[in-house]
Amino acid sequence: MPLYADIMNQLAGDIESGKYGPDASLPSEKELCATFKASRTCVRQALRKLQERRYVYKRQGSGTFVNPISVKRGARSI
């Protein structure tokens, strides 16, 4: 399994478990790179996939945030 998929699954699990609540900010790309020992490209791909699956949304200049809709419905059902 590619590293970006591992990162994506870990973050999705954290969102589903309630570690990150609705509209909560995820760690920065730089922090995620350090946590997962991955390149920024890899982290960005994981975040892009989470955004496609509606787990998160991005605000330019502010970061990546948990989509409240995914928390209410149960993100796996989207």
Coordinates of C-alpha atoms in Angstrom, one line a residue:
M1 CA 0.0 0.0 0.0
P2 CA 1.4 3.4 -0.9
L3 CA 2.5 5.7 2.0
Y4 CA -0.1 8.4 1.0
A5 CA -2.9 5.8 1.5
D6 CA -1.5 5.0 5.0
I7 CA -1.5 8.7 5.9
M8 CA -5.0 9.1 4.4
N9 CA -6.3 6.1 6.4
Q10 CA -4.7 7.2 9.6
L11 CA -6.2 10.7 9.3
A12 CA -9.6 9.4 8.3
G13 CA -9.6 7.1 11.3
D14 CA -8.7 10.0 13.6
I15 CA -11.6 12.0 12.2
E16 CA -14.0 9.1 12.6
S17 CA -12.9 8.5 16.1
G18 CA -13.5 12.1 17.1
K19 CA -9.9 13.1 17.6
Y20 CA -10.6 16.0 15.2
G21 CA -14.1 17.4 15.6
P22 CA -16.2 19.3 13.1
D23 CA -14.3 22.3 11.6
A24 CA -11.2 21.3 13.6
S25 CA -7.9 22.2 12.0
L26 CA -5.6 19.4 11.0
P27 CA -1.9 19.7 11.6
S28 CA 0.0 21.6 9.0
E29 CA 1.6 19.8 6.0
K30 CA 5.0 20.4 7.6
E31 CA 3.9 18.8 10.9
L32 CA 2.3 15.8 9.0
C33 CA 5.5 15.3 7.1
A34 CA 7.5 15.1 10.3
T35 CA 4.9 12.8 12.0
F36 CA 4.7 10.3 9.1
K37 CA 8.3 10.8 7.9
A38 CA 7.0 11.5 4.4
S39 CA 7.5 14.0 1.7
R40 CA 5.3 17.0 1.3
T41 CA 4.1 15.6 -2.0
C42 CA 3.0 12.4 -0.3
V43 CA 1.1 14.4 2.4
R44 CA -0.5 16.6 -0.1
Q45 CA -1.8 13.6 -2.1
A46 CA -3.3 12.1 1.1
L47 CA -5.0 15.4 1.9
R48 CA -6.3 15.7 -1.7
K49 CA -7.8 12.2 -1.5
L50 CA -9.4 13.1 1.9
Q51 CA -10.8 16.2 0.3
E52 CA -12.2 14.2 -2.7
R53 CA -13.9 11.9 -0.2
R54 CA -15.3 14.9 1.7
Y55 CA -13.5 14.3 5.0
V56 CA -11.9 17.7 4.9
Y57 CA -11.9 21.0 3.2
K58 CA -9.2 23.6 2.6
R59 CA -9.0 27.3 3.2
Q60 CA -6.3 29.0 1.3
G61 CA -3.8 30.5 3.8
S62 CA -5.5 28.9 6.8
G63 CA -5.0 25.2 6.4
T64 CA -7.1 22.0 6.2
F65 CA -10.2 21.5 8.3
V66 CA -12.6 18.6 9.1
N67 CA -15.8 18.7 7.1
P68 CA -18.7 18.8 9.6
I69 CA -20.9 16.9 7.1
S70 CA -18.5 13.9 7.3
V71 CA -18.6 13.9 11.1
K72 CA -22.4 14.0 11.2
R73 CA -23.1 11.3 8.6
G74 CA -20.2 9.1 9.4
A75 CA -17.4 9.7 6.9
R76 CA -17.3 6.2 5.6
S77 CA -20.9 6.5 4.2
I78 CA -20.0 9.4 1.9

